[in-house]
CSV table of C-alpha atoms in Angstrom, one decimal:
chain,number,residue,atom,x,y,z
A,1,MET,CA,18.8,-4.6,-17.6
A,2,ALA,CA,22.4,-5.7,-18.0
A,3,ARG,CA,23.1,-4.2,-21.5
A,4,ALA,CA,23.8,-0.4,-22.0
A,5,PRO,CA,20.9,0.8,-23.2
A,6,THR,CA,22.5,1.8,-26.5
A,7,GLY,CA,22.7,0.2,-29.7
A,8,PRO,CA,20.3,-0.1,-32.6
A,9,LEU,CA,16.4,0.3,-31.4
A,10,ASP,CA,13.8,-2.1,-31.5
A,11,VAL,CA,10.8,-0.8,-29.6
A,12,LEU,CA,8.7,-3.6,-30.4
A,13,GLN,CA,11.2,-6.1,-29.5
A,14,ILE,CA,11.5,-4.4,-26.7
A,15,ILE,CA,7.8,-4.6,-25.4
A,16,ARG,CA,8.0,-8.1,-26.4
A,17,GLN,CA,11.0,-9.1,-24.1
A,18,LEU,CA,9.4,-7.1,-21.1
A,19,GLY,CA,5.9,-8.8,-22.0
A,20,PHE,CA,4.1,-5.3,-21.1
A,21,VAL,CA,4.5,-1.7,-20.7
A,22,GLN,CA,2.9,0.3,-17.8
A,23,LEU,CA,1.4,3.2,-19.0
A,24,ASP,CA,0.9,6.0,-16.5
A,25,SER,CA,-0.9,10.3,-17.1
A,26,ILE,CA,1.7,11.2,-14.3
A,27,GLN,CA,4.7,13.8,-16.0
A,28,VAL,CA,6.7,15.0,-12.9
A,29,VAL,CA,9.6,14.2,-15.7
A,30,ALA,CA,8.1,12.0,-18.4
A,31,ARG,CA,5.1,10.0,-18.2
A,32,ALA,CA,6.4,5.9,-17.0
A,33,HIS,CA,6.0,4.5,-20.7
A,34,HIS,CA,8.5,6.3,-22.8
A,35,HIS,CA,10.6,6.6,-19.9
A,36,ILE,CA,10.9,2.9,-19.3
A,37,LEU,CA,11.7,2.4,-22.9
A,38,TRP,CA,14.3,4.7,-23.0
A,39,SER,CA,15.5,3.5,-20.5
A,40,ARG,CA,16.2,0.3,-22.5
A,41,ASN,CA,17.2,2.0,-25.1
A,42,GLN,CA,18.4,6.2,-25.2
A,43,LYS,CA,17.5,6.6,-28.8
A,44,TYR,CA,13.7,6.3,-27.6
A,45,ARG,CA,11.6,9.3,-28.3
A,46,ALA,CA,7.6,9.3,-27.6
A,47,PRO,CA,6.5,9.4,-30.9
A,48,MET,CA,8.3,5.8,-31.5
A,49,LEU,CA,5.1,4.1,-29.3
A,50,ASP,CA,2.7,6.2,-30.6
A,51,ARG,CA,3.1,4.8,-34.4
A,52,LEU,CA,3.1,1.5,-33.0
A,53,LEU,CA,-0.3,1.7,-31.6
A,54,ALA,CA,-1.8,3.9,-33.8
A,55,ARG,CA,-0.3,3.3,-36.9
A,56,ASP,CA,1.3,-0.1,-37.2
A,57,ARG,CA,-1.0,-2.0,-34.9
A,58,SER,CA,1.3,-3.9,-33.6
A,59,VAL,CA,0.9,-3.0,-29.9
A,60,PHE,CA,-2.7,-3.3,-28.2
A,61,GLU,CA,-3.5,-1.6,-24.6
A,62,HIS,CA,-5.2,-3.6,-21.9
A,63,PHE,CA,-5.2,-4.1,-18.4
A,64,THR,CA,-2.8,-6.4,-16.4
A,65,HIS,CA,-1.7,-5.1,-13.1
A,66,ASP,CA,-2.7,-1.6,-14.5
A,67,ALA,CA,-3.3,0.3,-17.8
A,68,SER,CA,-0.3,-1.2,-20.0
A,69,VAL,CA,0.1,-1.6,-23.7
A,70,LEU,CA,1.6,-5.2,-24.5
A,71,PRO,CA,2.3,-6.8,-28.1
A,72,MET,CA,-0.4,-7.3,-30.5
A,73,GLU,CA,0.8,-10.8,-31.4
A,74,PHE,CA,-0.3,-11.6,-27.2
A,75,LEU,CA,-3.8,-10.9,-28.3
A,76,PRO,CA,-4.6,-14.7,-29.0
A,77,MET,CA,-3.2,-15.2,-25.0
A,78,TRP,CA,-5.4,-12.4,-24.0
A,79,ARG,CA,-8.7,-12.9,-24.5
A,80,ARG,CA,-9.3,-14.7,-21.4
A,81,GLN,CA,-8.3,-11.7,-20.1
A,82,PHE,CA,-11.3,-9.8,-21.3
A,83,ARG,CA,-13.2,-12.1,-20.2
A,84,ARG,CA,-12.0,-11.8,-16.0
A,85,LYS,CA,-12.0,-8.1,-16.1
A,86,GLN,CA,-15.3,-8.0,-17.3
A,87,ASP,CA,-16.7,-10.7,-14.7
A,88,GLN,CA,-14.7,-8.7,-11.9
A,89,LEU,CA,-15.6,-5.2,-13.2
A,90,GLY,CA,-19.5,-6.0,-13.7
A,91,LYS,CA,-19.3,-6.8,-9.3
A,92,ALA,CA,-17.2,-3.7,-8.7
A,93,GLY,CA,-18.4,-1.1,-6.7
A,94,TRP,CA,-16.3,1.2,-8.8
A,95,PHE,CA,-18.6,0.5,-11.8
A,96,LYS,CA,-21.6,2.0,-9.6
A,97,GLY,CA,-24.3,3.3,-11.9
A,98,LEU,CA,-22.7,1.5,-15.0
A,99,PRO,CA,-25.3,1.8,-17.8
A,100,ASP,CA,-27.3,-1.0,-18.5
A,101,ALA,CA,-26.6,-3.1,-21.9
A,102,SER,CA,-29.1,-1.2,-23.9
A,103,ALA,CA,-27.5,2.2,-23.1
A,104,ARG,CA,-23.9,0.9,-24.0
A,105,GLN,CA,-25.1,-0.4,-26.9
A,106,VAL,CA,-26.3,3.3,-27.7
A,107,ILE,CA,-22.6,4.1,-27.0
A,108,LYS,CA,-21.3,1.3,-29.3
A,109,ASP,CA,-23.8,2.0,-32.5
A,110,ARG,CA,-22.1,6.0,-32.2
A,111,ILE,CA,-18.6,4.7,-32.6
A,112,LYS,CA,-20.1,2.5,-35.6
A,113,ALA,CA,-21.5,5.0,-36.8
A,114,GLU,CA,-19.0,8.2,-36.4
A,115,GLY,CA,-16.0,6.4,-36.3
A,116,ALA,CA,-13.8,6.5,-32.9
A,117,LEU,CA,-14.6,8.6,-30.3
A,118,SER,CA,-13.1,10.0,-26.9
A,119,THR,CA,-14.9,10.6,-23.6
A,120,HIS,CA,-15.3,14.3,-24.3
A,121,ALA,CA,-17.4,13.1,-27.9
A,122,PHE,CA,-20.1,12.6,-24.6
A,123,ASP,CA,-21.6,14.9,-22.0
A,124,THR,CA,-23.1,12.5,-19.2
A,125,LYS,CA,-22.3,13.8,-15.7
A,126,ALA,CA,-20.7,12.5,-12.6
A,127,ALA,CA,-22.7,11.0,-10.2
A,128,ALA,CA,-20.3,12.8,-7.0
A,129,PRO,CA,-18.1,15.6,-9.4
A,130,GLY,CA,-14.9,16.1,-8.1
A,131,LYS,CA,-14.7,12.7,-6.2
A,132,MET,CA,-11.2,11.3,-7.1
A,133,TRP,CA,-12.8,8.2,-8.3
A,134,SER,CA,-15.7,9.0,-9.7
A,135,ARG,CA,-17.0,8.8,-13.3
A,136,PRO,CA,-19.9,9.9,-15.4
A,137,PRO,CA,-22.0,7.2,-16.9
A,138,HIS,CA,-20.6,7.5,-20.3
A,139,LYS,CA,-17.0,7.1,-18.9
A,140,LEU,CA,-17.9,3.8,-17.1
A,141,ALA,CA,-19.7,2.2,-20.2
A,142,LEU,CA,-16.4,2.7,-22.2
A,143,ASP,CA,-14.5,1.7,-20.2
A,144,TYR,CA,-16.0,-1.1,-19.3
A,145,MET,CA,-16.4,-2.1,-23.2
A,146,TRP,CA,-12.8,-1.5,-23.3
A,147,TYR,CA,-11.8,-3.9,-20.5
A,148,SER,CA,-14.1,-6.4,-21.9
A,149,GLY,CA,-12.4,-6.6,-25.4
A,150,GLU,CA,-15.5,-5.2,-26.9
A,151,LEU,CA,-14.0,-2.0,-27.9
A,152,ALA,CA,-10.4,-1.0,-27.8
A,153,THR,CA,-7.9,1.9,-28.2
A,154,CYS,CA,-7.0,3.2,-31.3
A,155,HIS,CA,-4.9,5.9,-30.9
A,156,ARG,CA,-4.3,8.9,-27.9
A,157,VAL,CA,-4.7,12.5,-28.0
A,158,ASN,CA,-2.6,13.9,-25.5
A,159,PHE,CA,-2.9,11.0,-23.1
A,160,THR,CA,-7.0,10.7,-24.3
A,161,LYS,CA,-7.6,7.2,-24.9
A,162,VAL,CA,-9.6,7.3,-28.2
A,163,TYR,CA,-12.3,4.1,-28.3
A,164,ASP,CA,-13.1,2.3,-31.5
A,165,LEU,CA,-14.5,-0.8,-32.1
A,166,ALA,CA,-12.2,-4.0,-30.9
A,167,GLU,CA,-12.7,-5.5,-34.8
A,168,ARG,CA,-11.7,-2.2,-36.6
A,169,VAL,CA,-8.7,-2.1,-34.1
A,170,TYR,CA,-7.5,-6.1,-33.6
A,171,PRO,CA,-5.8,-7.7,-36.8
A,172,ARG,CA,-8.8,-10.3,-38.1
A,173,HIS,CA,-6.2,-13.4,-38.3
A,174,LEU,CA,-5.4,-12.8,-34.3
A,175,ARG,CA,-9.1,-12.7,-33.3
A,176,GLU,CA,-10.0,-16.1,-35.1
A,177,ILE,CA,-7.8,-17.9,-33.3
A,178,SER,CA,-9.1,-19.4,-30.4
A,179,LEU,CA,-7.1,-20.7,-27.7
A,180,PRO,CA,-8.6,-23.1,-24.6
A,181,ASP,CA,-8.2,-21.5,-21.2
A,182,HIS,CA,-5.9,-24.0,-20.1
A,183,GLU,CA,-3.2,-23.2,-23.2
A,184,GLN,CA,-4.2,-19.5,-22.1
A,185,ILE,CA,-3.3,-19.8,-18.4
A,186,ASP,CA,-0.2,-22.1,-19.2
A,187,TRP,CA,1.1,-19.4,-21.7
A,188,LEU,CA,0.6,-16.5,-19.5
A,189,CYS,CA,2.9,-18.4,-16.8
A,190,GLU,CA,5.3,-19.7,-19.1
A,191,ALA,CA,6.1,-16.2,-20.4
A,192,ALA,CA,6.3,-14.5,-16.7
A,193,LEU,CA,8.6,-17.2,-15.7
A,194,ASP,CA,10.6,-16.7,-18.9
A,195,ARG,CA,11.1,-13.4,-17.9
A,196,MET,CA,12.0,-13.1,-14.5
A,197,GLY,CA,14.3,-16.9,-14.8
A,198,VAL,CA,13.1,-17.6,-11.0
A,199,ALA,CA,10.1,-16.8,-9.3
A,200,THR,CA,7.8,-17.9,-6.2
A,201,LEU,CA,4.4,-19.2,-7.2
A,202,GLY,CA,2.9,-15.5,-6.1
A,203,GLU,CA,5.5,-13.6,-7.9
A,204,VAL,CA,4.5,-15.7,-11.4
A,205,GLN,CA,0.5,-14.3,-10.9
A,206,LYS,CA,1.7,-10.8,-10.3
A,207,PHE,CA,3.1,-11.1,-12.9
A,208,TRP,CA,0.6,-9.7,-15.6
A,209,ASP,CA,-2.5,-10.5,-12.8
A,210,ALA,CA,-4.2,-12.3,-15.7
A,211,VAL,CA,-4.2,-15.7,-13.7
A,212,SER,CA,-5.4,-16.8,-10.0
A,213,ARG,CA,-2.8,-18.3,-7.3
A,214,ASP,CA,-4.6,-21.5,-7.9
A,215,GLU,CA,-3.9,-21.6,-11.3
A,216,VAL,CA,-0.5,-21.0,-11.1
A,217,ALA,CA,-0.5,-23.8,-9.1
A,218,HIS,CA,-1.8,-26.2,-11.0
A,219,TRP,CA,0.1,-25.3,-14.0
A,220,VAL,CA,3.0,-25.7,-11.8
A,221,ARG,CA,1.9,-29.4,-10.8
A,222,SER,CA,1.0,-30.2,-14.6
A,223,ALA,CA,4.0,-28.3,-16.3
A,224,ASP,CA,7.6,-30.4,-17.1
A,225,THR,CA,9.7,-27.7,-18.3
A,226,LEU,CA,10.1,-26.7,-14.2
A,227,ARG,CA,12.6,-27.5,-11.9
A,228,PRO,CA,12.3,-26.4,-8.2
A,229,VAL,CA,15.1,-24.1,-6.8
A,230,GLU,CA,15.8,-22.0,-3.7
A,231,ILE,CA,16.7,-18.5,-3.7
A,232,GLU,CA,18.9,-16.7,-1.5
A,233,THR,CA,17.2,-13.3,-0.3
A,234,ALA,CA,19.4,-10.1,0.1
A,235,GLN,CA,18.3,-10.5,3.5
A,236,GLY,CA,20.2,-14.0,3.7
A,237,GLN,CA,17.4,-16.2,3.8
A,238,TRP,CA,16.5,-18.6,1.1
A,239,ILE,CA,12.6,-19.5,-0.1
A,240,LYS,CA,11.5,-22.0,-2.3
A,241,ALA,CA,11.2,-20.7,-5.7
A,242,ILE,CA,10.6,-22.4,-10.0
A,243,ALA,CA,12.8,-21.7,-12.8
A,244,PRO,CA,12.7,-23.5,-16.0
A,245,SER,CA,14.5,-26.3,-16.5
A,246,ASN,CA,17.8,-25.0,-18.3
A,247,ILE,CA,17.1,-22.5,-15.4
A,248,GLU,CA,21.9,-23.5,-14.7
A,249,GLU,CA,22.6,-23.0,-18.8
A,250,ARG,CA,20.8,-19.1,-18.7
A,251,ILE,CA,22.7,-18.9,-15.2
A,252,ALA,CA,26.0,-19.5,-17.1
A,253,GLY,CA,24.9,-17.5,-20.2
A,254,LEU,CA,25.0,-14.2,-18.2
A,255,SER,CA,27.0,-11.5,-19.3
A,256,ALA,CA,28.3,-9.0,-16.7
A,257,PRO,CA,26.3,-6.1,-16.3
A,258,THR,CA,26.8,-2.8,-17.7
A,259,SER,CA,28.9,-0.1,-14.5
A,260,ARG,CA,26.5,2.4,-16.2
A,261,LEU,CA,24.0,4.2,-13.5
A,262,ARG,CA,20.6,5.0,-15.1
A,263,ILE,CA,17.3,6.5,-13.4
A,264,LEU,CA,14.5,4.3,-13.4
A,265,ASN,CA,10.8,4.7,-13.5
A,266,PRO,CA,8.4,4.4,-10.6
A,267,PHE,CA,6.3,2.0,-12.1
A,268,ASP,CA,9.9,0.1,-14.0
A,269,PRO,CA,9.0,-3.9,-14.4
A,270,VAL,CA,11.9,-4.0,-12.4
A,271,ILE,CA,10.6,-2.8,-9.5
A,272,ARG,CA,6.9,-3.0,-9.9
A,273,ASP,CA,6.9,-6.3,-7.6
A,274,ARG,CA,8.0,-4.2,-4.6
A,275,THR,CA,8.0,-7.7,-2.6
A,276,ARG,CA,11.0,-9.4,-5.0
A,277,LEU,CA,12.9,-6.0,-5.1
A,278,SER,CA,13.3,-6.3,-1.2
A,279,ARG,CA,13.8,-10.0,-1.3
A,280,LEU,CA,16.2,-9.9,-4.2
A,281,PHE,CA,18.3,-6.3,-4.2
A,282,GLY,CA,17.8,-5.3,-0.4
A,283,PHE,CA,15.9,-2.6,-1.8
A,284,ASP,CA,13.0,-1.0,-0.2
A,285,TYR,CA,10.9,1.4,-2.6
A,286,ARG,CA,7.7,2.5,-2.7
A,287,VAL,CA,5.6,5.5,-4.5
A,288,GLU,CA,4.5,7.8,-2.2
A,289,MET,CA,2.2,10.0,-4.8
A,290,PHE,CA,-1.0,8.8,-3.1
A,291,VAL,CA,0.3,9.9,0.7
A,292,PRO,CA,-0.4,12.9,2.4
A,293,ALA,CA,2.7,15.6,1.8
A,294,ALA,CA,3.7,15.2,5.5
A,295,LYS,CA,4.1,11.8,5.6
A,296,ARG,CA,5.7,10.6,2.8
A,297,ILE,CA,9.3,9.3,3.7
A,298,TRP,CA,11.1,10.7,0.2
A,299,GLY,CA,8.7,12.5,-1.6
A,300,TYR,CA,5.7,12.6,-4.4
A,301,TYR,CA,7.6,10.6,-7.3
A,302,VAL,CA,11.5,9.7,-5.9
A,303,PHE,CA,13.2,8.0,-9.0
A,304,PRO,CA,15.2,4.4,-8.3
A,305,ILE,CA,18.5,5.1,-9.1
A,306,LEU,CA,20.7,1.6,-10.7
A,307,GLU,CA,24.2,1.2,-11.2
A,308,GLY,CA,25.2,-2.3,-13.2
A,309,ASP,CA,23.4,-4.9,-10.7
A,310,ARG,CA,22.9,-2.7,-7.5
A,311,PHE,CA,20.5,-0.1,-6.5
A,312,VAL,CA,22.6,2.9,-4.9
A,313,GLY,CA,20.2,5.4,-4.1
A,314,ARG,CA,16.9,7.5,-5.2
A,315,ILE,CA,16.4,10.7,-6.3
A,316,ASP,CA,13.8,12.9,-6.6
A,317,LEU,CA,13.5,15.2,-9.7
A,318,LYS,CA,11.4,17.6,-10.9
A,319,ALA,CA,10.9,19.1,-14.7
A,320,ASP,CA,10.4,22.9,-15.6
A,321,ARG,CA,9.6,22.6,-19.3
A,322,ARG,CA,8.9,26.4,-19.0
A,323,ALA,CA,12.2,27.1,-17.5
A,324,SER,CA,13.6,24.4,-19.7
A,325,VAL,CA,15.3,22.8,-16.5
A,326,LEU,CA,15.1,19.2,-15.0
A,327,ASN,CA,15.2,20.1,-11.4
A,328,VAL,CA,17.2,17.8,-8.9
A,329,LEU,CA,15.5,18.3,-5.5
A,330,LYS,CA,17.2,15.9,-3.5
A,331,LEU,CA,19.6,12.8,-3.6
A,332,TRP,CA,19.7,10.1,-1.0
A,333,PRO,CA,22.2,7.3,-1.3
A,334,GLU,CA,21.5,4.0,-0.3
A,335,PRO,CA,23.4,2.8,3.5
A,336,GLY,CA,26.5,1.9,2.7
A,337,VAL,CA,27.1,3.5,-0.5
A,338,ALA,CA,29.9,5.2,-1.0
A,339,TRP,CA,28.7,8.4,-3.2
A,340,THR,CA,32.1,9.1,-4.8
A,341,ILE,CA,33.0,11.6,-7.6
A,342,ALA,CA,33.4,9.1,-10.1
A,343,ARG,CA,29.9,8.0,-8.6
A,344,GLN,CA,28.7,11.5,-8.9
A,345,ALA,CA,30.2,11.7,-12.6
A,346,LYS,CA,27.7,9.0,-13.5
A,347,LEU,CA,24.9,10.8,-11.8
A,348,GLU,CA,25.8,14.0,-13.8
A,349,ALA,CA,25.9,12.2,-17.5
A,350,GLU,CA,22.6,10.2,-16.7
A,351,LEU,CA,20.7,13.3,-15.3
A,352,GLY,CA,21.8,15.2,-18.9
A,353,ARG,CA,21.2,12.8,-20.7
A,354,LEU,CA,17.8,12.5,-19.4
A,355,ALA,CA,17.1,16.2,-19.8
A,356,ARG,CA,18.3,15.3,-23.4
A,357,PHE,CA,14.8,12.8,-23.6
A,358,ILE,CA,12.6,15.3,-22.3
A,359,GLY,CA,13.8,18.1,-24.2
A,360,VAL,CA,14.8,20.7,-21.1
A,361,GLU,CA,18.0,22.4,-22.0
A,362,THR,CA,19.6,22.6,-18.7
A,363,VAL,CA,19.9,20.1,-15.0
A,364,SER,CA,20.0,22.3,-11.7
A,365,ALA,CA,21.1,21.0,-8.7
A,366,LYS,CA,21.7,24.2,-7.1
A,367,ASN,CA,18.9,22.2,-3.5
A,368,LEU,CA,21.8,19.8,-2.8
């Protein structure tokens, strides 16, 4: 995020550079995937991602550490992940009550005959309605076949996933590419490290969550394009890590980060690995939407504030679309950060840009 989020917009290229963009339904201000892309270029608007998925077929949805959108060209390197998720979920307690193969085939036959369908086209009932993770059998079947690569998301309607046969969504020339597992693992590890620059083995594994720690270790032993390095953490400790062999050239080619202040989404790739975030930036951050209100330190959905290459605070925001207001509920500067007039002006400018992005008219900070 070194560059200012301005200039020509290429949404697909942003997704390529990030590797993936996490999807999330929570819309306290904006849905995570749209906010993440807007943070990279503030010309972005929500329909742009929808077009890439539904019309252009240049991205696809699947599971990294969570549901995410990935460039369609990554599909050949993702085939193994389909099998991994199928194996994992076939054993998972969460999928207890999963319809058997013949029942799943009935659902596939309906999709084949009728076209793409959402969960609303089926009427089976959850065994424990009202329970947070309880799903009706047809939803379990649809998701299981989505995880395994039999079905694919063809588009969404108000964030509701619409499923179609994979062969009607994924381009044929990509479906016909068959890479051995070791090549897929090598690509996943190399692509993760390329995006992080330097990383521990655990960080490489966590990037996609599509390989095991042992597979990363084997890749490190066999790769000839790596070099061992040590990283000084924000806490002054030194930890062993790996880097591409040209890491010194990469560092020499870095430009100074923009001084712009940005409000990041809680699911932004920059901050997703909370341990790495703390090591490199000294910024301790957790999401608290699943923490009981009385036990929250910060709030339900609190946004990190990045200025240049430093996290300078966090802010609690909530959009009131009916009143067309972006409400600022609370601001917490980081310890040791002086909240100057200049920094406040940067924040107000970013809040104004964020308000325009989500389509509300005003910003209210009366609670500060």
